[in-house]
XYZ file of C-alpha atoms in Angstrom:
614
model
C 24.441 3.728 89.594
C 23.871 1.646 92.693
C 27.153 -0.040 93.748
C 25.394 -3.411 93.846
C 24.858 -3.147 90.091
C 28.468 -2.233 89.386
C 30.615 -4.669 91.318
C 30.277 -8.380 91.985
C 31.691 -9.452 95.366
C 35.298 -10.653 95.233
C 36.495 -13.719 97.151
C 40.097 -13.308 98.427
C 42.492 -16.168 97.737
C 44.339 -17.563 100.747
C 47.970 -18.392 99.896
C 49.970 -20.906 102.013
C 52.782 -19.433 104.203
C 56.338 -19.729 102.903
C 59.890 -19.827 104.385
C 60.808 -20.910 107.937
C 57.450 -19.827 109.282
C 55.750 -22.046 106.775
C 57.932 -25.048 107.708
C 57.171 -24.547 111.421
C 53.476 -24.355 110.596
C 53.622 -27.583 108.576
C 55.469 -29.436 111.392
C 52.946 -28.227 113.933
C 50.105 -29.274 111.730
C 51.606 -32.765 111.317
C 51.969 -33.233 115.103
C 48.389 -32.016 115.585
C 47.061 -34.493 113.014
C 48.923 -37.432 114.636
C 47.613 -36.541 118.113
C 44.044 -36.154 116.837
C 44.269 -39.521 115.060
C 45.364 -41.255 118.293
C 42.574 -39.501 120.182
C 40.043 -40.697 117.623
C 41.243 -44.310 117.976
C 40.844 -44.118 121.743
C 37.311 -42.754 121.422
C 36.339 -45.474 118.957
C 37.667 -48.196 121.295
C 35.825 -46.739 124.274
C 32.590 -46.608 122.278
C 32.905 -49.975 120.563
C 29.571 -50.994 122.040
C 27.859 -48.018 120.319
C 26.633 -47.989 116.688
C 29.351 -47.262 114.132
C 30.331 -43.690 113.307
C 28.913 -44.193 109.826
C 25.489 -44.900 111.260
C 25.624 -41.727 113.337
C 26.234 -39.401 110.389
C 23.238 -37.155 109.705
C 22.456 -37.462 106.025
C 20.354 -35.040 104.027
C 17.129 -36.965 103.370
C 15.935 -37.634 99.882
C 13.618 -34.994 98.477
C 9.944 -35.737 98.952
C 8.625 -37.908 96.157
C 11.919 -39.543 95.184
C 11.537 -42.610 97.404
C 8.015 -43.119 96.049
C 9.257 -43.006 92.468
C 8.501 -39.504 91.189
C 10.561 -36.358 90.775
C 11.828 -34.351 93.718
C 9.118 -32.230 95.303
C 11.001 -30.486 98.091
C 13.921 -28.108 98.437
C 16.156 -30.321 100.568
C 19.214 -28.419 99.322
C 18.123 -25.499 101.519
C 18.026 -27.620 104.672
C 21.462 -26.377 105.774
C 20.444 -22.722 105.515
C 19.430 -20.758 108.586
C 15.688 -20.153 108.657
C 14.739 -16.520 108.175
C 12.450 -14.857 110.682
C 9.536 -14.483 108.295
C 6.700 -12.315 109.565
C 3.067 -12.979 108.762
C 3.009 -9.805 106.676
C 5.913 -11.037 104.534
C 4.331 -14.443 104.019
C 0.904 -12.989 103.264
C 2.422 -10.760 100.583
C 3.831 -13.818 98.782
C 0.397 -15.199 97.923
C -0.452 -14.392 94.323
C -3.434 -12.363 93.154
C -4.216 -13.706 89.678
C -2.334 -16.999 89.382
C -4.200 -20.190 90.164
C -3.291 -21.896 93.415
C -5.316 -23.804 96.021
C -6.808 -22.124 99.055
C -4.214 -23.902 101.175
C -1.736 -26.791 101.226
C 0.463 -28.337 98.541
C -0.068 -28.424 94.776
C 2.037 -29.735 91.894
C 1.426 -31.005 88.331
C -1.587 -29.819 86.301
C -3.684 -32.795 85.187
C -6.388 -33.489 82.613
C -7.221 -29.921 81.498
C -10.208 -29.644 79.163
C -13.086 -27.426 78.056
C -16.547 -28.917 78.616
C -20.060 -27.446 78.461
C -18.901 -23.858 78.896
C -16.324 -24.500 81.623
C -12.568 -24.824 81.591
C -11.477 -27.591 83.964
C -8.104 -28.086 85.567
C -7.206 -30.939 87.863
C -3.985 -30.878 89.831
C -1.817 -32.911 92.167
C -2.863 -31.903 95.662
C -2.142 -32.761 99.290
C -5.306 -31.950 101.265
C -3.486 -32.314 104.589
C -0.289 -30.260 104.423
C 1.802 -27.668 102.584
C 4.386 -30.331 101.653
C 4.138 -33.125 99.081
C 2.309 -36.332 100.074
C -1.088 -38.085 100.153
C -1.566 -37.030 96.536
C -5.144 -36.627 95.329
C -6.652 -34.795 92.355
C -7.805 -31.293 93.176
C -10.332 -29.759 90.784
C -11.341 -26.234 89.741
C -13.374 -24.638 86.949
C -13.383 -21.309 85.152
C -15.311 -19.544 82.417
C -12.251 -17.638 81.206
C -9.034 -19.302 82.491
C -8.524 -16.382 84.901
C -11.272 -16.451 87.540
C -11.448 -19.888 89.178
C -13.861 -21.752 91.424
C -12.630 -24.580 93.638
C -14.588 -27.831 93.466
C -14.483 -30.913 95.715
C -11.574 -33.311 95.255
C -12.079 -35.413 92.127
C -10.001 -38.529 92.866
C -8.750 -39.947 96.174
C -6.035 -42.600 96.676
C -8.477 -45.197 97.982
C -7.943 -48.343 95.866
C -5.114 -50.864 95.847
C -4.094 -49.637 92.407
C -3.609 -46.002 93.538
C -3.421 -46.159 97.335
C 0.074 -44.615 97.333
C -0.886 -41.751 95.066
C -3.261 -40.632 92.332
C -0.541 -39.270 90.103
C -0.543 -37.361 86.829
C -2.729 -38.071 83.829
C -4.677 -36.692 80.894
C -8.215 -36.284 79.604
C -9.419 -37.423 76.200
C -12.669 -36.143 74.681
C -14.220 -38.750 72.400
C -16.270 -37.821 69.291
C -19.456 -39.119 70.952
C -19.014 -36.656 73.846
C -17.610 -39.085 76.394
C -14.654 -38.113 78.570
C -12.006 -40.620 79.585
C -9.263 -39.898 82.088
C -6.103 -41.994 82.203
C -3.879 -41.473 85.234
C -0.919 -43.128 86.934
C -1.572 -44.846 90.232
C 1.035 -46.025 92.704
C -0.129 -49.414 93.936
C 0.046 -50.957 97.391
C 3.360 -52.451 96.191
C 4.625 -49.070 94.900
C 4.320 -50.138 91.269
C 3.315 -47.486 88.742
C 0.244 -48.537 86.748
C -2.181 -46.761 84.437
C -5.799 -46.451 85.488
C -9.028 -45.393 83.813
C -11.640 -43.033 85.278
C -14.686 -41.344 83.771
C -17.414 -38.891 84.821
C -20.370 -40.384 86.641
C -22.719 -37.900 84.967
C -21.898 -36.382 81.581
C -24.873 -34.023 81.889
C -23.123 -32.294 84.799
C -21.051 -29.428 83.343
C -18.963 -29.323 86.537
C -17.996 -33.015 86.264
C -18.162 -33.301 90.041
C -18.214 -37.076 90.400
C -15.723 -39.529 88.908
C -15.841 -43.311 88.678
C -12.752 -45.504 88.650
C -12.931 -48.443 86.269
C -13.591 -51.553 88.351
C -10.886 -53.664 86.699
C -8.066 -51.142 86.969
C -5.205 -51.084 86.233
C -5.504 -51.140 82.460
C -1.706 -51.061 81.967
C 1.275 -52.243 84.013
C 5.004 -51.769 83.327
C 6.076 -53.936 80.377
C 9.049 -56.322 80.561
C 12.351 -54.490 80.884
C 10.802 -51.326 82.379
C 11.277 -50.658 86.087
C 8.222 -50.651 88.376
C 8.822 -46.964 89.165
C 9.637 -45.902 85.593
C 6.207 -45.969 83.952
C 4.030 -42.902 84.359
C 1.988 -39.935 83.141
C -0.119 -41.043 80.111
C -0.850 -38.408 77.474
C -4.091 -37.346 75.879
C -4.953 -39.923 73.216
C -4.876 -39.257 69.468
C -6.713 -41.115 66.702
C -5.044 -43.019 63.869
C -6.144 -44.044 60.368
C -6.565 -47.630 61.584
C -9.392 -46.372 63.849
C -7.317 -46.989 66.961
C -6.389 -44.507 69.636
C -2.799 -43.994 70.721
C -1.258 -42.800 73.956
C 2.359 -42.366 74.958
C 3.801 -42.902 78.438
C 7.084 -41.639 79.853
C 9.814 -44.053 80.889
C 13.542 -44.808 80.770
C 15.840 -47.721 80.035
C 19.170 -47.392 81.799
C 20.045 -43.729 81.160
C 17.941 -43.357 78.019
C 14.751 -41.346 78.288
C 11.938 -42.653 76.116
C 8.235 -42.616 75.357
C 6.293 -45.854 74.980
C 3.323 -46.048 72.606
C 0.129 -48.063 73.136
C -2.870 -48.543 70.850
C -6.423 -49.141 71.994
C -9.980 -49.129 70.705
C -11.809 -49.120 74.035
C -9.256 -47.634 76.485
C -9.397 -50.909 78.427
C -7.398 -53.272 76.230
C -4.051 -52.133 74.822
C -1.315 -53.348 72.523
C 2.223 -52.026 72.872
C 4.021 -50.765 69.766
C 7.208 -52.479 68.689
C 8.910 -49.088 68.425
C 9.293 -46.275 70.937
C 7.786 -43.002 69.850
C 11.239 -41.565 70.519
C 14.266 -42.002 72.765
C 17.274 -39.851 73.646
C 20.315 -41.417 75.360
C 21.568 -39.718 78.494
C 18.395 -37.798 79.288
C 17.143 -40.058 82.094
C 13.541 -40.585 83.136
C 10.904 -38.807 81.062
C 7.917 -37.608 83.066
C 4.753 -35.828 81.942
C 5.347 -36.488 78.238
C 3.235 -34.340 75.904
C 2.704 -34.883 72.159
C 0.643 -32.689 69.838
C 0.511 -31.101 66.363
C 1.206 -27.458 65.534
C 0.217 -25.747 62.303
C 3.153 -24.755 60.100
C 1.413 -23.523 56.929
C -2.272 -23.998 57.503
C -4.337 -26.787 59.103
C -3.148 -29.470 56.670
C 0.552 -28.745 57.070
C 1.653 -29.635 60.562
C 4.684 -30.556 62.597
C 4.516 -32.437 65.880
C 5.882 -31.293 69.220
C 7.323 -33.844 71.633
C 7.910 -32.602 75.161
C 9.263 -34.341 78.244
C 9.850 -33.267 81.830
C 13.312 -34.561 82.712
C 13.401 -36.088 86.166
C 17.190 -35.729 86.418
C 17.281 -31.972 85.809
C 13.717 -30.867 86.659
C 13.437 -29.068 83.318
C 10.781 -29.230 80.570
C 12.346 -29.754 77.136
C 10.666 -29.926 73.747
C 11.560 -30.444 70.106
C 9.704 -30.036 66.830
C 9.723 -32.829 64.285
C 7.905 -35.220 61.972
C 5.489 -37.903 63.132
C 5.294 -41.106 61.085
C 1.849 -42.561 61.608
C 2.687 -45.835 59.840
C 4.859 -47.012 62.725
C 4.144 -44.368 65.382
C 7.622 -42.919 65.525
C 8.779 -39.322 65.632
C 12.016 -37.735 64.363
C 13.258 -34.252 65.343
C 13.850 -31.716 62.581
C 17.212 -30.860 64.146
C 19.008 -33.675 66.022
C 21.053 -31.020 67.846
C 17.824 -29.625 69.292
C 16.387 -32.989 70.336
C 14.273 -33.541 73.456
C 16.405 -32.979 76.534
C 19.328 -31.342 74.751
C 17.677 -28.418 72.983
C 14.811 -26.016 73.572
C 13.193 -25.550 76.975
C 9.557 -24.587 77.373
C 10.602 -22.192 80.112
C 14.136 -21.288 81.190
C 13.228 -20.582 84.805
C 11.385 -22.455 87.533
C 8.910 -24.538 85.589
C 7.994 -28.229 85.407
C 5.435 -30.943 84.619
C 3.616 -28.899 81.980
C 0.636 -30.129 80.015
C -1.309 -28.807 77.028
C -4.856 -29.270 75.834
C -6.700 -28.232 72.706
C -9.302 -25.576 73.467
C -12.052 -26.311 70.964
C -13.966 -23.276 72.240
C -11.423 -20.822 70.797
C -9.452 -23.124 68.491
C -6.120 -22.798 70.284
C -3.669 -24.947 72.204
C -3.252 -23.978 75.855
C -0.222 -24.771 77.982
C -0.275 -25.185 81.763
C 2.849 -25.398 83.930
C 3.637 -25.967 87.585
C 5.845 -23.504 89.485
C 7.210 -24.783 92.778
C 8.422 -22.806 95.754
C 12.111 -21.971 96.057
C 11.986 -21.097 99.742
C 12.216 -23.612 102.601
C 9.602 -26.127 103.679
C 9.628 -24.425 107.075
C 8.383 -21.223 105.460
C 5.812 -23.099 103.380
C 4.384 -24.795 106.459
C 4.220 -21.453 108.226
C 2.276 -19.780 105.403
C 0.148 -22.900 104.859
C 0.486 -23.301 101.092
C 3.023 -24.161 98.422
C 3.237 -23.871 94.641
C 1.074 -22.424 91.897
C 0.314 -22.680 88.184
C 1.548 -20.221 85.570
C -0.870 -18.063 83.663
C -2.171 -20.368 80.888
C -0.239 -19.757 77.658
C -1.105 -20.189 74.018
C 1.300 -22.316 71.972
C 1.999 -21.736 68.262
C 4.771 -22.507 65.807
C 7.113 -19.551 65.225
C 6.560 -18.892 61.527
C 9.351 -16.303 61.460
C 12.230 -18.376 62.785
C 10.606 -21.695 61.748
C 12.633 -23.464 64.422
C 10.829 -22.992 67.723
C 7.524 -22.490 69.524
C 6.117 -19.188 70.744
C 4.335 -19.001 74.111
C 2.160 -16.079 75.165
C -0.236 -15.407 78.053
C -3.846 -16.143 77.103
C -5.671 -13.033 75.924
C -8.081 -13.249 78.860
C -5.429 -11.954 81.254
C -5.907 -8.547 79.646
C -9.357 -8.380 81.263
C -7.545 -7.719 84.555
C -5.927 -4.530 83.267
C -6.786 -1.363 85.157
C -5.076 1.989 84.697
C -1.932 2.238 82.592
C 1.203 4.352 82.455
C 3.131 5.068 79.249
C 6.730 6.149 78.800
C 8.166 7.029 75.384
C 11.847 7.118 74.538
C 13.281 7.070 78.053
C 17.071 7.312 77.664
C 19.068 5.264 80.159
C 22.785 6.021 80.075
C 25.569 3.565 80.918
C 25.733 2.703 84.608
C 22.441 4.327 85.559
C 19.089 3.427 87.086
C 15.861 5.285 86.244
C 12.806 4.990 88.523
C 9.384 4.587 86.906
C 6.627 6.415 88.748
C 3.722 3.991 88.328
C 2.360 3.608 91.862
C 1.952 0.079 93.271
C 4.301 -2.407 91.588
C 3.312 -5.886 92.774
C 0.578 -6.666 90.194
C 1.718 -5.528 86.769
C 1.591 -6.253 83.044
C 4.671 -4.585 81.537
C 5.451 -4.283 77.838
C 8.803 -2.709 76.932
C 10.731 -2.076 73.710
C 14.433 -1.202 73.628
C 16.523 0.654 71.050
C 20.316 0.792 71.230
C 22.547 3.792 70.594
C 26.227 2.854 70.243
C 28.691 5.148 71.978
C 31.804 3.261 70.819
C 32.729 1.175 67.791
C 30.657 -1.946 67.286
C 32.256 -5.224 68.169
C 33.850 -4.140 71.440
C 31.707 -6.400 73.567
C 32.492 -9.889 74.754
C 31.580 -12.878 72.643
C 29.044 -15.394 73.995
C 28.485 -13.393 77.147
C 25.173 -15.149 77.922
C 23.652 -14.346 81.306
C 27.040 -14.384 83.022
C 26.975 -13.860 86.776
C 23.788 -11.868 86.583
C 23.010 -8.175 86.272
C 26.155 -7.199 88.219
C 28.243 -8.005 85.142
C 29.376 -5.124 82.957
C 30.337 -5.330 79.311
C 30.080 -3.106 76.263
C 26.580 -4.274 75.308
C 24.820 -5.180 78.487
C 23.104 -6.081 80.643
C 20.102 -3.713 80.458
C 16.401 -4.007 81.209
C 14.025 -3.527 84.128
C 14.272 -4.042 87.881
C 11.058 -5.569 89.256
C 10.006 -5.977 92.899
C 12.717 -3.559 94.031
C 12.792 -1.229 97.006
C 13.844 2.426 96.871
C 17.377 1.656 98.059
C 17.798 -1.276 95.649
C 18.622 -3.557 98.548
C 16.244 -6.094 97.033
C 15.558 -6.311 93.301
C 14.966 -8.745 90.448
C 16.527 -7.696 87.118
C 14.931 -8.899 83.875
C 17.369 -8.047 81.124
C 18.944 -8.449 77.707
C 22.671 -9.000 77.180
C 24.219 -8.786 73.717
C 27.450 -10.268 72.480
C 29.718 -8.281 70.204
C 28.414 -7.606 66.736
C 30.020 -9.549 63.906
C 31.205 -8.477 60.443
C 27.748 -8.995 58.997
C 26.242 -6.737 61.670
C 24.483 -9.512 63.612
C 24.788 -10.213 67.333
C 23.758 -12.865 69.813
C 21.131 -11.790 72.299
C 20.555 -13.420 75.682
C 17.438 -12.897 77.773
C 17.878 -13.399 81.509
C 16.416 -13.053 84.996
C 18.670 -12.599 88.028
C 17.170 -13.696 91.371
C 20.396 -13.435 93.343
C 19.433 -10.178 95.087
C 15.677 -10.693 95.103
C 15.603 -11.358 98.853
C 17.737 -10.849 101.935
C 16.503 -14.151 103.338
C 19.146 -16.915 103.344
C 16.707 -19.848 103.129
C 15.721 -19.056 99.543
C 17.208 -20.463 96.343
C 18.317 -17.513 94.195
C 19.660 -18.272 90.727
C 20.369 -16.610 87.382
C 18.192 -17.971 84.572
C 18.223 -17.344 80.850
C 19.053 -18.329 77.311
C 19.763 -16.987 73.864
C 16.726 -15.589 72.092
C 16.380 -15.148 68.314
C 16.071 -11.501 67.247
C 15.402 -10.915 63.557
C 16.923 -7.981 61.674
C 13.647 -6.051 61.434
C 12.730 -6.467 65.113
C 13.264 -4.301 68.152
C 14.233 -5.935 71.423
C 11.030 -6.435 73.397
C 9.846 -8.049 76.592
C 6.561 -8.573 78.355
C 6.633 -9.150 82.106
C 3.768 -10.283 84.337
C 4.438 -9.438 87.978
C 2.230 -11.065 90.609
C 3.782 -10.798 94.060
C 6.133 -13.802 94.414
C 6.043 -14.872 90.749
C 7.421 -13.038 87.727
C 6.749 -14.421 84.224
C 8.934 -12.865 81.524
C 8.471 -13.231 77.748
C 11.112 -12.095 75.238
C 10.529 -11.371 71.544
C 6.860 -12.257 71.555
C 7.357 -15.414 73.598
C 10.316 -17.121 71.901
C 12.049 -17.348 75.277
C 10.137 -17.475 78.561
C 11.447 -17.364 82.130
C 9.385 -17.949 85.283
C 10.901 -16.746 88.563
C 9.977 -16.853 92.239
C 10.941 -13.996 94.563
C 10.556 -13.667 98.335
C 11.574 -10.126 99.341
C 11.644 -9.026 102.951
C 11.424 -5.268 102.295
C 10.297 -4.727 98.677
C 6.719 -5.675 99.522
C 3.326 -3.976 99.536
C 3.735 -0.231 98.957
C 7.531 -0.459 99.063
C 7.732 -2.434 95.804
C 9.035 -0.332 92.877
C 9.882 -0.677 89.184
C 13.064 0.730 87.569
C 14.950 0.734 84.292
C 18.672 0.020 84.363
C 21.608 -0.027 81.971
C 24.748 -1.749 83.137
C 26.418 -1.665 79.708
C 29.466 0.512 79.173
C 29.285 1.426 75.473
C 25.586 1.995 74.734
C 22.673 4.161 75.665
C 19.304 2.449 75.619
C 16.077 4.152 74.681
C 13.021 2.485 76.187
C 9.318 2.784 75.461
C 6.940 1.138 77.910
C 3.280 0.588 78.572
C 2.536 -0.652 82.073
C -0.843 -1.776 83.347
C -1.850 -2.253 86.943
C -3.630 -5.614 87.170
C -6.696 -6.397 89.225
C -6.929 -9.497 91.379
C -8.751 -12.501 89.972
C -11.719 -14.049 91.766
C -10.451 -17.436 92.945
C -12.727 -18.932 95.565
C -14.873 -21.983 96.407
C -17.746 -22.730 94.059
C -20.922 -21.076 95.421
C -23.208 -24.099 95.291
C -25.907 -22.125 97.094
C -26.025 -19.573 94.268
C -27.013 -19.721 90.636
C -24.206 -18.727 88.278
């Protein structure tokens, strides 16, 4: 077992000196403090003509986006870290091979996804000038299969008074007559958030290249009582029995996160509902609200999902509940799992997600934005920042009947090349087993785990969770795989299960986790432990699926009940040095693992070839 997997670093405690030596030290310290205080007073008097000391303090600036009235878009908390000497080879390795990202520069929220005339469209928040947030426009790309993408010209620029400070997030609505309407938030010349209408200039164009902004925008402004920077991100519209369309918009009132509801017949004139769709005290500003039905027992038996991106925590939360069409309100099935206090769409680095209904294959598709967790200095050096997850299907979990299940779209399997299979690999306590699979930076890994108890059940810790990461040791975990690791395990990213002690009825609590803390030797990288409990039914084996694509790892436990997206920036475990291992850091169990691992091809993601016929 590698020592790094056995022992967490210990921090020595410094005790104060005692006895006569301690008293002498205290007296000396007191004299020193008095002298330094007098010295400080002299300096202040001598510099009385200079600005005050308070004005000379260097403050950490607000994260990009906050001053303009949206969520933080930069990693200002890394500004105090020493910049690593990244080489071009290291930075080039970080660029993904089959995840969608622009050719260059900054990207954030996915916007207005839809399927139209044989093409999947995704729009996205984009800075055409730099690899940091700002000058936000709508980038645009199309695909036949959600995997291979073609970049198109920018769809919307911030060029009107009603969006001059940013063409922010929005949604597309397909009308029954074939028209497409796009509602988006604009930041006005007075930095007020308003809702604007845009539509395709030519519906016969399957690429939807040209967009027209409604001449009398904005169509909605913040209502009384709502702050000018607390009114954004309209949803896709849904149709009611009164033949009116509804949209919901994220907002807050004091510390209560909420979703406003508006009705319209023409998408130009709106009436605000007397009731909020929903509100949850203490959750803060709701961004990128999403609202949609999921089938529970057939097409006529549905629940509704309400999701919000919480500005205060930068986390996407959802809940499942009942929608009351008569007054356009929604109530969660379980108040203890309400929006903002219960389920997360993704327990890792994930934000500003949006779904759309894919009428081509009769499925709901989820997009999500993954930001960088390195420094802006590194992003500027490599010339790009952020990406989108692999699109995921969303369905109601008919086994647990409490949560959603997310899974990579089936089209990702078209990238599979050769595979390696391992049956019943036994990993003993405190050991690491290498997997000879060749290159390990573009993978689709499916693994199942069986447990063999070596001691009496119930000897593990209760509610162990993810703990301090994979360095923890207890009777029943952690155990799993090590991705993007080098031969010496100096850099590695564990994806693992950790069980609590079994109870009298034979059940146990299972946590699914990802530990980034040793994923890179670079100091200017945020490295955290992510995870959550995951339901495991009595007839199920523990299972995980892991998509590895250079600097992003997407991990799915138990068929997608719990999902974790991670970013990794190794300095040595790159290119041919990247490896895959199994590990077992439990003390009282053997694990038996069966795996199938596919090498994945790169996707074709390039500018649209307008000079060619597709």
